[in-house]
PDB file of C-alpha atoms in Angstrom:
ATOM      1  CA  MET D  21      76.973  83.999 113.398  1.00  0.00           C
ATOM      2  CA  LYS D  22      80.686  83.588 113.387  1.00  0.00           C
ATOM      3  CA  LYS D  23      80.274  79.798 112.960  1.00  0.00           C
ATOM      4  CA  MET D  24      77.901  80.344 109.979  1.00  0.00           C
ATOM      5  CA  ALA D  25      80.178  82.683 108.279  1.00  0.00           C
ATOM      6  CA  TYR D  26      83.102  80.213 108.713  1.00  0.00           C
ATOM      7  CA  SER D  27      81.051  77.168 107.548  1.00  0.00           C
ATOM      8  CA  GLN D  28      80.003  79.013 104.368  1.00  0.00           C
ATOM      9  CA  ILE D  29      83.445  79.881 103.473  1.00  0.00           C
ATOM     10  CA  ASN D  30      84.729  76.393 104.150  1.00  0.00           C
ATOM     11  CA  GLU D  31      82.018  74.937 101.985  1.00  0.00           C
ATOM     12  CA  LEU D  32      82.624  77.309  99.116  1.00  0.00           C
ATOM     13  CA  ILE D  33      86.256  76.471  99.231  1.00  0.00           C
ATOM     14  CA  SER D  34      85.643  72.964  99.068  1.00  0.00           C
ATOM     15  CA  LYS D  35      83.174  73.379  96.257  1.00  0.00           C
ATOM     16  CA  GLY D  36      85.774  75.228  94.194  1.00  0.00           C
ATOM     17  CA  TYR D  37      88.291  72.303  94.656  1.00  0.00           C
ATOM     18  CA  SER D  38      85.497  69.880  93.352  1.00  0.00           C
ATOM     19  CA  CYS D  39      85.192  72.127  90.298  1.00  0.00           C
ATOM     20  CA  LEU D  40      88.893  71.519  89.675  1.00  0.00           C
ATOM     21  CA  ASP D  41      88.351  67.805  89.525  1.00  0.00           C
ATOM     22  CA  SER D  42      86.360  68.499  86.412  1.00  0.00           C
ATOM     23  CA  HIS D  43      89.023  70.890  85.256  1.00  0.00           C
ATOM     24  CA  ASP D  44      86.636  74.062  85.508  1.00  0.00           C
ATOM     25  CA  SER D  45      88.885  76.881  86.631  1.00  0.00           C
ATOM     26  CA  LYS D  46      86.266  79.376  86.021  1.00  0.00           C
ATOM     27  CA  ALA D  47      83.671  77.765  88.158  1.00  0.00           C
ATOM     28  CA  ALA D  48      86.383  77.178  90.829  1.00  0.00           C
ATOM     29  CA  CYS D  49      87.178  80.804  90.826  1.00  0.00           C
ATOM     30  CA  ASP D  50      83.660  81.998  90.852  1.00  0.00           C
ATOM     31  CA  ASN D  51      83.145  80.041  94.185  1.00  0.00           C
ATOM     32  CA  TRP D  52      86.419  81.271  95.602  1.00  0.00           C
ATOM     33  CA  LEU D  53      85.877  84.865  94.818  1.00  0.00           C
ATOM     34  CA  ILE D  54      82.768  84.711  96.994  1.00  0.00           C
ATOM     35  CA  ALA D  55      84.729  82.727  99.592  1.00  0.00           C
ATOM     36  CA  TRP D  56      87.490  85.280  99.529  1.00  0.00           C
ATOM     37  CA  SER D  57      85.110  88.238  99.871  1.00  0.00           C
ATOM     38  CA  GLU D  58      83.512  86.439 102.961  1.00  0.00           C
ATOM     39  CA  THR D  59      87.055  85.680 104.364  1.00  0.00           C
ATOM     40  CA  LEU D  60      87.875  89.381 104.341  1.00  0.00           C
ATOM     41  CA  LYS D  61      84.778  90.190 106.212  1.00  0.00           C
ATOM     42  CA  LEU D  62      85.456  87.422 108.577  1.00  0.00           C
ATOM     43  CA  MET D  63      89.010  88.520 109.324  1.00  0.00           C
ATOM     44  CA  ASP D  64      87.913  92.169 109.722  1.00  0.00           C
ATOM     45  CA  SER D  65      84.985  91.404 112.136  1.00  0.00           C
ATOM     46  CA  GLU D  66      87.206  88.939 114.202  1.00  0.00           C
ATOM     47  CA  GLY D  67      90.317  91.180 114.273  1.00  0.00           C
ATOM     48  CA  ILE D  68      92.318  88.404 112.506  1.00  0.00           C
ATOM     49  CA  ALA D  69      95.575  89.853 111.307  1.00  0.00           C
ATOM     50  CA  GLY D  70      96.787  87.378 108.655  1.00  0.00           C
ATOM     51  CA  ILE D  71      96.188  84.035 106.825  1.00  0.00           C
ATOM     52  CA  GLU D  72      98.320  82.181 109.315  1.00  0.00           C
ATOM     53  CA  GLU D  73      96.181  83.303 112.184  1.00  0.00           C
ATOM     54  CA  LEU D  74      92.954  82.523 110.075  1.00  0.00           C
ATOM     55  CA  GLU D  75      94.252  78.979 109.720  1.00  0.00           C
ATOM     56  CA  GLU D  76      94.923  78.540 113.354  1.00  0.00           C
ATOM     57  CA  ASN D  77      91.477  79.894 114.519  1.00  0.00           C
ATOM     58  CA  TYR D  78      89.299  77.493 112.646  1.00  0.00           C
ATOM     59  CA  GLU D  79      89.188  73.828 111.313  1.00  0.00           C
ATOM     60  CA  TRP D  80      89.451  74.000 107.670  1.00  0.00           C
ATOM     61  CA  GLU D  81      89.061  71.130 105.076  1.00  0.00           C
ATOM     62  CA  GLN D  82      91.866  72.874 103.078  1.00  0.00           C
ATOM     63  CA  PHE D  83      94.668  74.887 104.591  1.00  0.00           C
ATOM     64  CA  PRO D  84      94.028  78.611 103.850  1.00  0.00           C
ATOM     65  CA  THR D  85      97.783  79.075 103.271  1.00  0.00           C
ATOM     66  CA  ASN D  86      97.596  76.536 100.491  1.00  0.00           C
ATOM     67  CA  TRP D  87      94.180  77.722  99.085  1.00  0.00           C
ATOM     68  CA  VAL D  88      95.326  81.340  98.635  1.00  0.00           C
ATOM     69  CA  GLN D  89      98.081  80.280  96.460  1.00  0.00           C
ATOM     70  CA  ASP D  90      95.897  77.850  94.500  1.00  0.00           C
ATOM     71  CA  PHE D  91      93.372  80.622  93.967  1.00  0.00           C
ATOM     72  CA  GLU D  92      96.060  82.842  92.335  1.00  0.00           C
ATOM     73  CA  THR D  93      97.016  79.982  90.064  1.00  0.00           C
ATOM     74  CA  GLU D  94      93.495  79.253  88.935  1.00  0.00           C
ATOM     75  CA  LEU D  95      92.576  82.859  88.327  1.00  0.00           C
ATOM     76  CA  HIS D  96      95.425  82.774  85.839  1.00  0.00           C
ATOM     77  CA  ASN D  97      94.150  79.583  84.277  1.00  0.00           C
ATOM     78  CA  ALA D  98      90.687  80.949  83.975  1.00  0.00           C
ATOM     79  CA  GLY D  99      92.211  84.237  82.502  1.00  0.00           C
ATOM     80  CA  LEU D 100      93.580  82.363  79.539  1.00  0.00           C
ATOM     81  CA  ASP D 101      89.896  81.851  78.393  1.00  0.00           C
ATOM     82  CA  ASP D 102      88.527  85.095  79.772  1.00  0.00           C
ATOM     83  CA  LEU D 103      90.626  88.129  80.336  1.00  0.00           C
ATOM     84  CA  GLU D 104      88.101  89.334  83.075  1.00  0.00           C
ATOM     85  CA  TYR D 105      89.712  86.891  85.268  1.00  0.00           C
ATOM     86  CA  PHE D 106      93.133  88.543  85.040  1.00  0.00           C
ATOM     87  CA  ARG D 107      91.484  91.805  86.358  1.00  0.00           C
ATOM     88  CA  LYS D 108      90.037  89.714  89.236  1.00  0.00           C
ATOM     89  CA  ARG D 109      93.526  88.226  89.815  1.00  0.00           C
ATOM     90  CA  ILE D 110      95.093  91.768  90.130  1.00  0.00           C
ATOM     91  CA  GLN D 111      92.376  92.786  92.572  1.00  0.00           C
ATOM     92  CA  TYR D 112      92.618  89.576  94.597  1.00  0.00           C
ATOM     93  CA  CYS D 113      96.461  89.687  94.885  1.00  0.00           C
ATOM     94  CA  GLU D 114      96.452  93.287  95.931  1.00  0.00           C
ATOM     95  CA  GLU D 115      93.930  92.369  98.560  1.00  0.00           C
ATOM     96  CA  LEU D 116      96.071  89.372  99.574  1.00  0.00           C
ATOM     97  CA  LEU D 117      99.190  91.528 100.140  1.00  0.00           C
ATOM     98  CA  LYS D 118      97.306  93.700 102.480  1.00  0.00           C
ATOM     99  CA  VAL D 119      96.345  90.779 104.791  1.00  0.00           C
ATOM    100  CA  TYR D 120      99.865  89.111 104.241  1.00  0.00           C
ATOM    101  CA  PRO D 121     102.061  91.922 105.804  1.00  0.00           C
ATOM    102  CA  GLU D 122     105.522  91.380 104.331  1.00  0.00           C
ATOM    103  CA  GLU D 123     107.311  91.441 107.682  1.00  0.00           C
ATOM    104  CA  LYS D 124     105.160  88.362 108.715  1.00  0.00           C
ATOM    105  CA  ALA D 125     104.535  86.413 105.461  1.00  0.00           C
ATOM    106  CA  ASP D 126     106.464  83.788 103.841  1.00  0.00           C
ATOM    107  CA  ALA D 127     108.839  85.700 101.342  1.00  0.00           C
ATOM    108  CA  LEU D 128     107.943  83.190  98.697  1.00  0.00           C
ATOM    109  CA  ILE D 129     104.268  83.992  98.818  1.00  0.00           C
ATOM    110  CA  ILE D 130     104.869  87.766  98.699  1.00  0.00           C
ATOM    111  CA  GLU D 131     107.139  87.338  95.589  1.00  0.00           C
ATOM    112  CA  ASN D 132     104.696  85.060  93.896  1.00  0.00           C
ATOM    113  CA  THR D 133     101.893  87.347  94.507  1.00  0.00           C
ATOM    114  CA  ARG D 134     103.686  90.393  93.230  1.00  0.00           C
ATOM    115  CA  ARG D 135     104.647  88.547  90.061  1.00  0.00           C
ATOM    116  CA  ALA D 136     101.002  87.388  89.488  1.00  0.00           C
ATOM    117  CA  ILE D 137      99.981  91.218  89.597  1.00  0.00           C
ATOM    118  CA  ALA D 138     102.613  92.304  86.992  1.00  0.00           C
ATOM    119  CA  GLU D 139     102.100  89.354  84.839  1.00  0.00           C
ATOM    120  CA  SER D 140      98.332  89.792  84.789  1.00  0.00           C
ATOM    121  CA  TYR D 141      98.824  93.439  83.629  1.00  0.00           C
ATOM    122  CA  TYR D 142     100.898  92.069  80.800  1.00  0.00           C
ATOM    123  CA  GLU D 143      98.121  89.533  79.998  1.00  0.00           C
ATOM    124  CA  LEU D 144      95.853  92.328  79.686  1.00  0.00           C
ATOM    125  CA  GLY D 145      98.145  94.234  77.215  1.00  0.00           C
ATOM    126  CA  ASP D 146      99.033  96.811  79.843  1.00  0.00           C
ATOM    127  CA  THR D 147     102.910  96.420  79.332  1.00  0.00           C
ATOM    128  CA  GLY D 148     103.464  99.901  81.014  1.00  0.00           C
ATOM    129  CA  ASN D 149     102.105  98.707  84.339  1.00  0.00           C
ATOM    130  CA  CYS D 150     103.881  95.416  84.061  1.00  0.00           C
ATOM    131  CA  ASP D 151     107.262  96.956  83.409  1.00  0.00           C
ATOM    132  CA  ARG D 152     106.678  99.764  86.091  1.00  0.00           C
ATOM    133  CA  LEU D 153     106.038  97.314  88.833  1.00  0.00           C
ATOM    134  CA  PHE D 154     108.751  94.873  87.919  1.00  0.00           C
ATOM    135  CA  GLU D 155     111.257  97.791  87.599  1.00  0.00           C
ATOM    136  CA  LYS D 156     110.294  99.010  91.032  1.00  0.00           C
ATOM    137  CA  TRP D 157     110.436  95.674  92.679  1.00  0.00           C
ATOM    138  CA  MET D 158     113.865  94.860  90.987  1.00  0.00           C
ATOM    139  CA  GLN D 159     115.325  98.136  92.067  1.00  0.00           C
ATOM    140  CA  ASN D 160     114.313  97.398  95.700  1.00  0.00           C
ATOM    141  CA  ASP D 161     115.527  93.824  95.535  1.00  0.00           C
ATOM    142  CA  PRO D 162     117.861  93.303  92.611  1.00  0.00           C
ATOM    143  CA  LYS D 163     118.803  89.809  93.791  1.00  0.00           C
ATOM    144  CA  TRP D 164     115.395  88.517  93.313  1.00  0.00           C
ATOM    145  CA  GLY D 165     116.010  85.874  90.732  1.00  0.00           C
ATOM    146  CA  TRP D 166     112.507  84.771  90.009  1.00  0.00           C
ATOM    147  CA  GLY D 167     111.596  88.350  89.609  1.00  0.00           C
ATOM    148  CA  TRP D 168     113.917  88.566  86.578  1.00  0.00           C
ATOM    149  CA  ILE D 169     112.619  85.275  85.248  1.00  0.00           C
ATOM    150  CA  GLY D 170     108.970  86.330  85.659  1.00  0.00           C
ATOM    151  CA  TRP D 171     109.492  89.609  83.926  1.00  0.00           C
ATOM    152  CA  SER D 172     111.502  88.094  81.055  1.00  0.00           C
ATOM    153  CA  ALA D 173     109.044  85.282  80.497  1.00  0.00           C
ATOM    154  CA  CYS D 174     106.217  87.823  79.896  1.00  0.00           C
ATOM    155  CA  TYR D 175     107.947  88.759  76.727  1.00  0.00           C
ATOM    156  CA  TRP D 176     109.833  85.782  75.359  1.00  0.00           C
ATOM    157  CA  ARG D 177     107.058  83.356  76.292  1.00  0.00           C
ATOM    158  CA  ASP D 178     104.147  85.434  74.949  1.00  0.00           C
ATOM    159  CA  ARG D 179     101.740  83.062  73.233  1.00  0.00           C
ATOM    160  CA  ASN D 180     100.838  85.534  70.680  1.00  0.00           C
ATOM    161  CA  ASN D 181     103.481  88.151  70.234  1.00  0.00           C
ATOM    162  CA  LYS D 182     106.906  87.234  71.484  1.00  0.00           C
ATOM    163  CA  ASN D 183     109.651  89.859  72.121  1.00  0.00           C
ATOM    164  CA  ILE D 184     112.713  87.559  72.386  1.00  0.00           C
ATOM    165  CA  GLU D 185     115.090  90.642  72.401  1.00  0.00           C
ATOM    166  CA  LYS D 186     113.405  92.239  75.462  1.00  0.00           C
ATOM    167  CA  GLY D 187     112.930  89.048  77.328  1.00  0.00           C
ATOM    168  CA  GLN D 188     116.619  88.239  76.752  1.00  0.00           C
ATOM    169  CA  SER D 189     117.701  91.676  77.834  1.00  0.00           C
ATOM    170  CA  ILE D 190     115.891  91.306  81.105  1.00  0.00           C
ATOM    171  CA  LEU D 191     117.361  87.850  81.839  1.00  0.00           C
ATOM    172  CA  GLU D 192     120.802  89.168  81.075  1.00  0.00           C
ATOM    173  CA  ARG D 193     120.190  92.148  83.529  1.00  0.00           C
ATOM    174  CA  GLY D 194     119.410  89.532  86.232  1.00  0.00           C
ATOM    175  CA  LEU D 195     122.587  87.317  85.476  1.00  0.00           C
ATOM    176  CA  ALA D 196     124.781  90.368  85.702  1.00  0.00           C
ATOM    177  CA  ILE D 197     123.719  90.894  89.433  1.00  0.00           C
ATOM    178  CA  GLU D 198     126.193  89.439  91.769  1.00  0.00           C
ATOM    179  CA  GLU D 199     124.921  86.833  94.178  1.00  0.00           C
ATOM    180  CA  VAL D 200     121.451  86.852  92.515  1.00  0.00           C
ATOM    181  CA  ARG D 201     119.248  84.415  94.295  1.00  0.00           C
ATOM    182  CA  ASP D 202     118.174  81.144  92.325  1.00  0.00           C
ATOM    183  CA  ARG D 203     121.013  81.824  89.877  1.00  0.00           C
ATOM    184  CA  GLU D 204     120.822  78.229  88.679  1.00  0.00           C
ATOM    185  CA  ASP D 205     117.160  78.865  87.537  1.00  0.00           C
ATOM    186  CA  LEU D 206     118.065  82.079  85.707  1.00  0.00           C
ATOM    187  CA  LEU D 207     120.858  80.165  83.897  1.00  0.00           C
ATOM    188  CA  ASP D 208     118.425  77.271  83.021  1.00  0.00           C
ATOM    189  CA  TYR D 209     115.888  79.889  81.554  1.00  0.00           C
ATOM    190  CA  ALA D 210     118.688  81.699  79.718  1.00  0.00           C
ATOM    191  CA  GLY D 211     119.957  78.429  78.229  1.00  0.00           C
ATOM    192  CA  GLU D 212     116.352  77.505  77.117  1.00  0.00           C
ATOM    193  CA  LEU D 213     116.013  80.987  75.315  1.00  0.00           C
ATOM    194  CA  TYR D 214     119.462  80.805  73.660  1.00  0.00           C
ATOM    195  CA  THR D 215     118.786  77.313  72.553  1.00  0.00           C
ATOM    196  CA  GLU D 216     115.414  78.206  71.159  1.00  0.00           C
ATOM    197  CA  THR D 217     116.891  81.136  69.239  1.00  0.00           C
ATOM    198  CA  LYS D 218     119.970  79.155  68.149  1.00  0.00           C
ATOM    199  CA  GLN D 219     122.498  81.369  69.982  1.00  0.00           C
ATOM    200  CA  ASP D 220     124.723  78.337  70.319  1.00  0.00           C
ATOM    201  CA  GLU D 221     127.824  80.047  71.883  1.00  0.00           C
ATOM    202  CA  LYS D 222     125.729  81.806  74.829  1.00  0.00           C
ATOM    203  CA  ALA D 223     123.885  78.565  75.318  1.00  0.00           C
ATOM    204  CA  ALA D 224     126.964  76.551  75.790  1.00  0.00           C
ATOM    205  CA  LYS D 225     128.520  79.463  78.098  1.00  0.00           C
ATOM    206  CA  VAL D 226     125.457  79.339  80.411  1.00  0.00           C
ATOM    207  CA  ASP D 227     125.281  75.579  80.467  1.00  0.00           C
ATOM    208  CA  ALA D 228     128.853  75.401  81.622  1.00  0.00           C
ATOM    209  CA  GLU D 229     128.112  77.942  84.274  1.00  0.00           C
ATOM    210  CA  PHE D 230     125.063  76.016  85.263  1.00  0.00           C
ATOM    211  CA  LYS D 231     127.056  72.665  85.532  1.00  0.00           C
ATOM    212  CA  ALA D 232     129.870  74.366  87.488  1.00  0.00           C
ATOM    213  CA  LEU D 233     127.435  75.889  89.914  1.00  0.00           C
ATOM    214  CA  MET D 234     125.661  72.362  90.467  1.00  0.00           C
ATOM    215  CA  ARG D 235     129.177  70.799  91.154  1.00  0.00           C
ATOM    216  CA  ARG D 236     129.900  73.522  93.721  1.00  0.00           C
ATOM    217  CA  GLN D 237     126.524  72.811  95.419  1.00  0.00           C
ATOM    218  CA  VAL D 238     127.305  69.035  95.483  1.00  0.00           C
ATOM    219  CA  MET D 239     130.723  69.722  97.099  1.00  0.00           C
ATOM    220  CA  SER D 240     129.137  72.133  99.590  1.00  0.00           C
ATOM    221  CA  SER D 241     126.491  69.486 100.515  1.00  0.00           C
ATOM    222  CA  LYS D 242     129.245  66.884 100.787  1.00  0.00           C
ATOM    223  CA  ARG D 243     131.100  69.032 103.237  1.00  0.00           C
ATOM    224  CA  ALA D 244     128.013  69.851 105.344  1.00  0.00           C
ATOM    225  CA  ALA D 245     127.177  66.127 105.513  1.00  0.00           C
ATOM    226  CA  GLY D 246     130.844  65.028 106.440  1.00  0.00           C
ATOM    227  CA  ASN D 247     131.847  64.035 103.004  1.00  0.00           C
ATOM    228  CA  GLN D 248     129.083  61.340 102.842  1.00  0.00           C
ATOM    229  CA  PRO D 249     127.885  60.713  99.150  1.00  0.00           C
ATOM    230  CA  VAL D 250     125.269  63.192  98.168  1.00  0.00           C
ATOM    231  CA  HIS D 251     122.944  63.025  95.194  1.00  0.00           C
ATOM    232  CA  VAL D 252     121.542  66.136  93.668  1.00  0.00           C
ATOM    233  CA  VAL D 253     118.718  65.686  91.194  1.00  0.00           C
ATOM    234  CA  LYS D 254     117.602  68.436  88.923  1.00  0.00           C
ATOM    235  CA  ILE D 255     113.775  68.682  89.212  1.00  0.00           C
ATOM    236  CA  GLY D 256     111.842  69.465  86.138  1.00  0.00           C
ATOM    237  CA  ARG D 257     109.531  72.479  86.364  1.00  0.00           C
ATOM    238  CA  ASN D 258     106.573  70.279  85.500  1.00  0.00           C
ATOM    239  CA  GLU D 259     107.309  67.346  87.936  1.00  0.00           C
ATOM    240  CA  PRO D 260     105.668  66.986  91.228  1.00  0.00           C
ATOM    241  CA  CYS D 261     107.243  69.162  93.978  1.00  0.00           C
ATOM    242  CA  PRO D 262     109.443  66.975  96.344  1.00  0.00           C
ATOM    243  CA  CYS D 263     107.930  68.970  99.249  1.00  0.00           C
ATOM    244  CA  GLY D 264     104.836  66.877  98.969  1.00  0.00           C
ATOM    245  CA  SER D 265     102.403  69.669  98.249  1.00  0.00           C
ATOM    246  CA  GLY D 266     100.987  67.898  95.131  1.00  0.00           C
ATOM    247  CA  LYS D 267     101.707  70.880  92.981  1.00  0.00           C
ATOM    248  CA  LYS D 268     104.160  71.019  90.125  1.00  0.00           C
ATOM    249  CA  TYR D 269     107.617  72.113  91.187  1.00  0.00           C
ATOM    250  CA  LYS D 270     107.393  75.396  89.231  1.00  0.00           C
ATOM    251  CA  LYS D 271     104.115  76.293  91.137  1.00  0.00           C
ATOM    252  CA  CYS D 272     105.619  75.456  94.491  1.00  0.00           C
ATOM    253  CA  CYS D 273     109.096  75.509  95.825  1.00  0.00           C
ATOM    254  CA  GLY D 274     110.594  76.110  92.271  1.00  0.00           C
ATOM    255  CA  ARG D 275     108.871  79.440  91.804  1.00  0.00           C
TER     256      ARG D 275
END
């Protein structure tokens, strides 16, 4: 019985990836929603505590740790055409956080999953829940740079109803935090916003800080490498991630 349950899940996951070959996010998600429901049942029946343990216990065609992140991304893509998938995305992400206990999980996955929940509320027009969740998380971890970016992007990158002022205010709150993580990305986003809105003086200021920060990182890397030449390359958010995952940088290590 256990082998049948596992084989069905494995087949559904693979079928979902096949749907992505023809750019059908909704069909992929429909297969993966069933696979996810069965995965939760399997984990419960076998006493499996988390996704990493699930990955270790069976032979998978796709690594579950990668699949759960791809699933969140495709629920977003499907939601752009059908808002119901944003509701499914919220439920899925909430369930994922329950089987990905924070003390054991990769912090990046926890952060990305939280962002997905709040961003989905925004896409559904529920800005109250979006703001409430981001506010709570940023109070608990004000140095979470990509939290500030994700929250801001909801407003100033809205496809239909941009709120530049609010998006800018959120980014500037993040930049005001000492030792905020991924400060270079915050500066990059702020520079893009200032340039788009023709705030030339502010754009020049964050650009200067960005370049100074990059120089410091180069010098630090040189010292760590014994003053050997070090080349630092800025990776575009839409370029392939250098980790080799096959994903865009913004959807992988750059999130």
